[in-house]
Amino acid sequence: MLVLATSLGAGKACAQAPETETQTPSPVIVPPVGKNQTQERVQVHRFWDKKNDWLFAGVGAARTLDYFSTLNMRRRGDQEILLTNDLVDNHAAFAIVEAAGTGVSIGASYLFHRYGHHKLERWTSIVHFGLATSGAVRNYCLKTAHPGTGP
């Protein structure tokens, strides 16, 4: 069945036109100058605009929430999955890791902004905010680990 369908369609489709036919060049459509430039100006924005300010503040808040939820989880006796417990138990080092995560997120957003990927610039912060918040909520929802008692 598949062979029959491809053989019927193969006669109608050609990759190249025969040499005897003259091909007319396709017309080039030039958009009006004023209209296109105003649309481009609307899409371009400053990096430190109000929307990015709120997104970066959200990422920082989510990372702060993750910091405190992880410390709470460790106090209750649970183990950290992504980092070593020694790093999490060193509060200053763990705070630096959380701040660095926020900085890396802002840096990635800047690179997307710099090279014209404005949707990815915004989505970097949105996804980071969502993942950090869901991780913090998960940490608070874990049951307290009770040490086993021996016989």
mmCIF file of C-alpha atoms in Angstrom:
data_model
loop_
_atom_site.group_PDB
_atom_site.id
_atom_site.type_symbol
_atom_site.label_atom_id
_atom_site.label_comp_id
_atom_site.label_asym_id
_atom_site.label_seq_id
_atom_site.Cartn_x
_atom_site.Cartn_y
_atom_site.Cartn_z
ATOM 1 C CA MET A 1 0.000 0.000 0.000
ATOM 2 C CA LEU A 2 2.811 2.384 0.938
ATOM 3 C CA VAL A 3 4.734 1.550 -2.247
ATOM 4 C CA LEU A 4 1.649 2.245 -4.363
ATOM 5 C CA ALA A 5 1.072 5.628 -2.721
ATOM 6 C CA THR A 6 4.673 6.746 -3.157
ATOM 7 C CA SER A 7 4.855 5.592 -6.782
ATOM 8 C CA LEU A 8 1.695 7.519 -7.676
ATOM 9 C CA GLY A 9 2.956 10.694 -6.026
ATOM 10 C CA ALA A 10 6.481 10.408 -7.451
ATOM 11 C CA GLY A 11 5.407 11.245 -11.000
ATOM 12 C CA LYS A 12 3.897 14.556 -9.899
ATOM 13 C CA ALA A 13 6.736 15.788 -7.705
ATOM 14 C CA CYS A 14 10.007 16.969 -9.282
ATOM 15 C CA ALA A 15 13.001 18.225 -7.416
ATOM 16 C CA GLN A 16 14.301 20.239 -10.372
ATOM 17 C CA ALA A 17 12.568 21.849 -13.313
ATOM 18 C CA PRO A 18 13.536 20.701 -16.799
ATOM 19 C CA GLU A 19 16.235 22.763 -18.472
ATOM 20 C CA THR A 20 13.979 23.798 -21.339
ATOM 21 C CA GLU A 21 11.623 25.744 -19.108
ATOM 22 C CA THR A 22 12.594 29.233 -18.093
ATOM 23 C CA GLN A 23 11.951 30.025 -14.496
ATOM 24 C CA THR A 24 10.775 33.417 -13.435
ATOM 25 C CA PRO A 25 12.314 34.722 -10.256
ATOM 26 C CA SER A 26 9.902 34.938 -7.373
ATOM 27 C CA PRO A 27 9.030 38.495 -6.424
ATOM 28 C CA VAL A 28 10.685 39.977 -3.379
ATOM 29 C CA ILE A 29 8.210 41.631 -1.055
ATOM 30 C CA VAL A 30 9.642 44.639 0.716
ATOM 31 C CA PRO A 31 7.607 45.660 3.776
ATOM 32 C CA PRO A 32 6.910 49.331 4.393
ATOM 33 C CA VAL A 33 9.800 50.910 6.265
ATOM 34 C CA GLY A 34 7.896 52.752 9.000
ATOM 35 C CA LYS A 35 5.597 49.922 10.047
ATOM 36 C CA ASN A 36 8.314 47.258 10.388
ATOM 37 C CA GLN A 37 10.680 49.466 12.379
ATOM 38 C CA THR A 38 8.051 50.310 14.979
ATOM 39 C CA GLN A 39 7.263 46.609 15.480
ATOM 40 C CA GLU A 40 10.946 45.879 16.054
ATOM 41 C CA ARG A 41 11.224 48.685 18.586
ATOM 42 C CA VAL A 42 8.289 47.287 20.530
ATOM 43 C CA GLN A 43 9.955 43.861 20.787
ATOM 44 C CA VAL A 44 13.339 45.218 21.900
ATOM 45 C CA HIS A 45 13.508 46.161 25.571
ATOM 46 C CA ARG A 46 16.075 47.100 28.146
ATOM 47 C CA PHE A 47 17.509 44.203 30.113
ATOM 48 C CA TRP A 48 16.718 45.753 33.488
ATOM 49 C CA ASP A 49 13.088 46.529 32.697
ATOM 50 C CA LYS A 50 10.211 46.143 35.140
ATOM 51 C CA LYS A 51 9.271 42.630 33.979
ATOM 52 C CA ASN A 52 12.823 41.289 34.369
ATOM 53 C CA ASP A 53 13.130 43.028 37.732
ATOM 54 C CA TRP A 54 10.099 41.109 38.991
ATOM 55 C CA LEU A 55 11.253 37.847 37.440
ATOM 56 C CA PHE A 56 14.728 38.131 38.985
ATOM 57 C CA ALA A 57 13.227 39.057 42.353
ATOM 58 C CA GLY A 58 11.004 35.972 42.063
ATOM 59 C CA VAL A 59 13.999 33.759 41.325
ATOM 60 C CA GLY A 60 15.853 35.212 44.317
ATOM 61 C CA ALA A 61 12.832 34.694 46.566
ATOM 62 C CA ALA A 62 12.368 31.129 45.330
ATOM 63 C CA ARG A 63 16.041 30.356 45.971
ATOM 64 C CA THR A 64 15.733 31.860 49.465
ATOM 65 C CA LEU A 65 12.677 29.688 50.109
ATOM 66 C CA ASP A 66 14.631 26.686 48.852
ATOM 67 C CA TYR A 67 17.497 27.561 51.212
ATOM 68 C CA PHE A 68 15.264 27.621 54.285
ATOM 69 C CA SER A 69 13.238 24.576 53.242
ATOM 70 C CA THR A 70 16.420 22.557 52.740
ATOM 71 C CA LEU A 71 17.774 23.581 56.147
ATOM 72 C CA ASN A 72 14.420 22.635 57.681
ATOM 73 C CA MET A 73 14.553 19.277 55.920
ATOM 74 C CA ARG A 74 18.075 18.622 57.234
ATOM 75 C CA ARG A 75 17.033 19.555 60.809
ATOM 76 C CA ARG A 76 14.294 16.940 60.556
ATOM 77 C CA GLY A 77 16.860 14.275 59.630
ATOM 78 C CA ASP A 78 16.300 13.921 55.880
ATOM 79 C CA GLN A 79 19.144 13.666 53.389
ATOM 80 C CA GLU A 80 19.864 16.159 50.602
ATOM 81 C CA ILE A 81 19.695 14.587 47.141
ATOM 82 C CA LEU A 82 21.370 17.077 44.787
ATOM 83 C CA LEU A 83 24.161 18.391 47.030
ATOM 84 C CA THR A 84 26.274 16.815 49.727
ATOM 85 C CA ASN A 85 24.976 17.028 53.267
ATOM 86 C CA ASP A 86 28.283 18.607 54.367
ATOM 87 C CA LEU A 87 27.719 21.516 51.982
ATOM 88 C CA VAL A 88 24.132 22.043 53.142
ATOM 89 C CA ASP A 89 25.138 21.830 56.802
ATOM 90 C CA ASN A 90 27.702 24.595 56.228
ATOM 91 C CA HIS A 91 25.150 27.421 56.158
ATOM 92 C CA ALA A 92 27.469 30.071 54.709
ATOM 93 C CA ALA A 93 28.625 27.836 51.859
ATOM 94 C CA PHE A 94 25.067 26.765 51.110
ATOM 95 C CA ALA A 95 23.904 30.412 51.034
ATOM 96 C CA ILE A 96 26.671 31.157 48.526
ATOM 97 C CA VAL A 97 25.541 28.228 46.361
ATOM 98 C CA GLU A 98 21.953 29.530 46.383
ATOM 99 C CA ALA A 99 23.089 33.081 45.560
ATOM 100 C CA ALA A 100 25.321 31.756 42.781
ATOM 101 C CA GLY A 101 22.341 29.868 41.341
ATOM 102 C CA THR A 102 20.412 33.128 41.191
ATOM 103 C CA GLY A 103 23.377 34.861 39.568
ATOM 104 C CA VAL A 104 23.756 32.135 36.954
ATOM 105 C CA SER A 105 20.068 32.445 36.117
ATOM 106 C CA ILE A 106 20.378 36.205 35.644
ATOM 107 C CA GLY A 107 23.529 35.694 33.565
ATOM 108 C CA ALA A 108 21.815 33.172 31.293
ATOM 109 C CA SER A 109 18.922 35.589 30.855
ATOM 110 C CA TYR A 110 21.376 38.324 29.936
ATOM 111 C CA LEU A 111 23.029 36.142 27.295
ATOM 112 C CA PHE A 112 19.633 35.369 25.764
ATOM 113 C CA HIS A 113 18.792 39.082 25.840
ATOM 114 C CA ARG A 114 22.123 40.059 24.317
ATOM 115 C CA TYR A 115 21.683 37.732 21.351
ATOM 116 C CA GLY A 116 18.032 38.632 20.724
ATOM 117 C CA HIS A 117 16.271 35.614 22.254
ATOM 118 C CA HIS A 118 13.868 37.647 24.367
ATOM 119 C CA LYS A 119 11.327 34.880 24.924
ATOM 120 C CA LEU A 120 14.057 32.559 26.213
ATOM 121 C CA GLU A 121 15.323 35.404 28.360
ATOM 122 C CA ARG A 122 11.987 35.570 30.170
ATOM 123 C CA TRP A 123 11.389 31.811 30.217
ATOM 124 C CA THR A 124 14.740 31.172 31.899
ATOM 125 C CA SER A 125 13.547 33.053 34.981
ATOM 126 C CA ILE A 126 10.025 31.622 34.830
ATOM 127 C CA VAL A 127 11.253 28.021 34.712
ATOM 128 C CA HIS A 128 13.883 28.641 37.399
ATOM 129 C CA PHE A 129 11.277 30.234 39.658
ATOM 130 C CA GLY A 130 8.919 27.290 39.142
ATOM 131 C CA LEU A 131 11.528 24.612 39.769
ATOM 132 C CA ALA A 132 12.983 26.286 42.864
ATOM 133 C CA THR A 133 9.522 26.864 44.335
ATOM 134 C CA SER A 134 8.345 23.317 43.660
ATOM 135 C CA GLY A 135 11.560 21.953 45.208
ATOM 136 C CA ALA A 136 11.007 24.057 48.321
ATOM 137 C CA VAL A 137 7.394 22.928 48.616
ATOM 138 C CA ARG A 138 8.544 19.320 48.211
ATOM 139 C CA ASN A 139 11.081 19.791 51.029
ATOM 140 C CA TYR A 140 8.395 21.075 53.375
ATOM 141 C CA CYS A 141 6.044 18.230 52.423
ATOM 142 C CA LEU A 142 8.520 15.458 53.264
ATOM 143 C CA LYS A 143 7.810 13.502 56.399
ATOM 144 C CA THR A 144 10.254 13.796 59.255
ATOM 145 C CA ALA A 145 12.787 10.975 59.216
ATOM 146 C CA HIS A 146 12.668 9.112 62.512
ATOM 147 C CA PRO A 147 15.838 7.256 63.466
ATOM 148 C CA GLY A 148 15.362 3.527 63.779
ATOM 149 C CA THR A 149 15.455 2.080 67.283
ATOM 150 C CA GLY A 150 17.514 -1.055 67.865
ATOM 151 C CA PRO A 151 16.145 -4.238 69.553
#
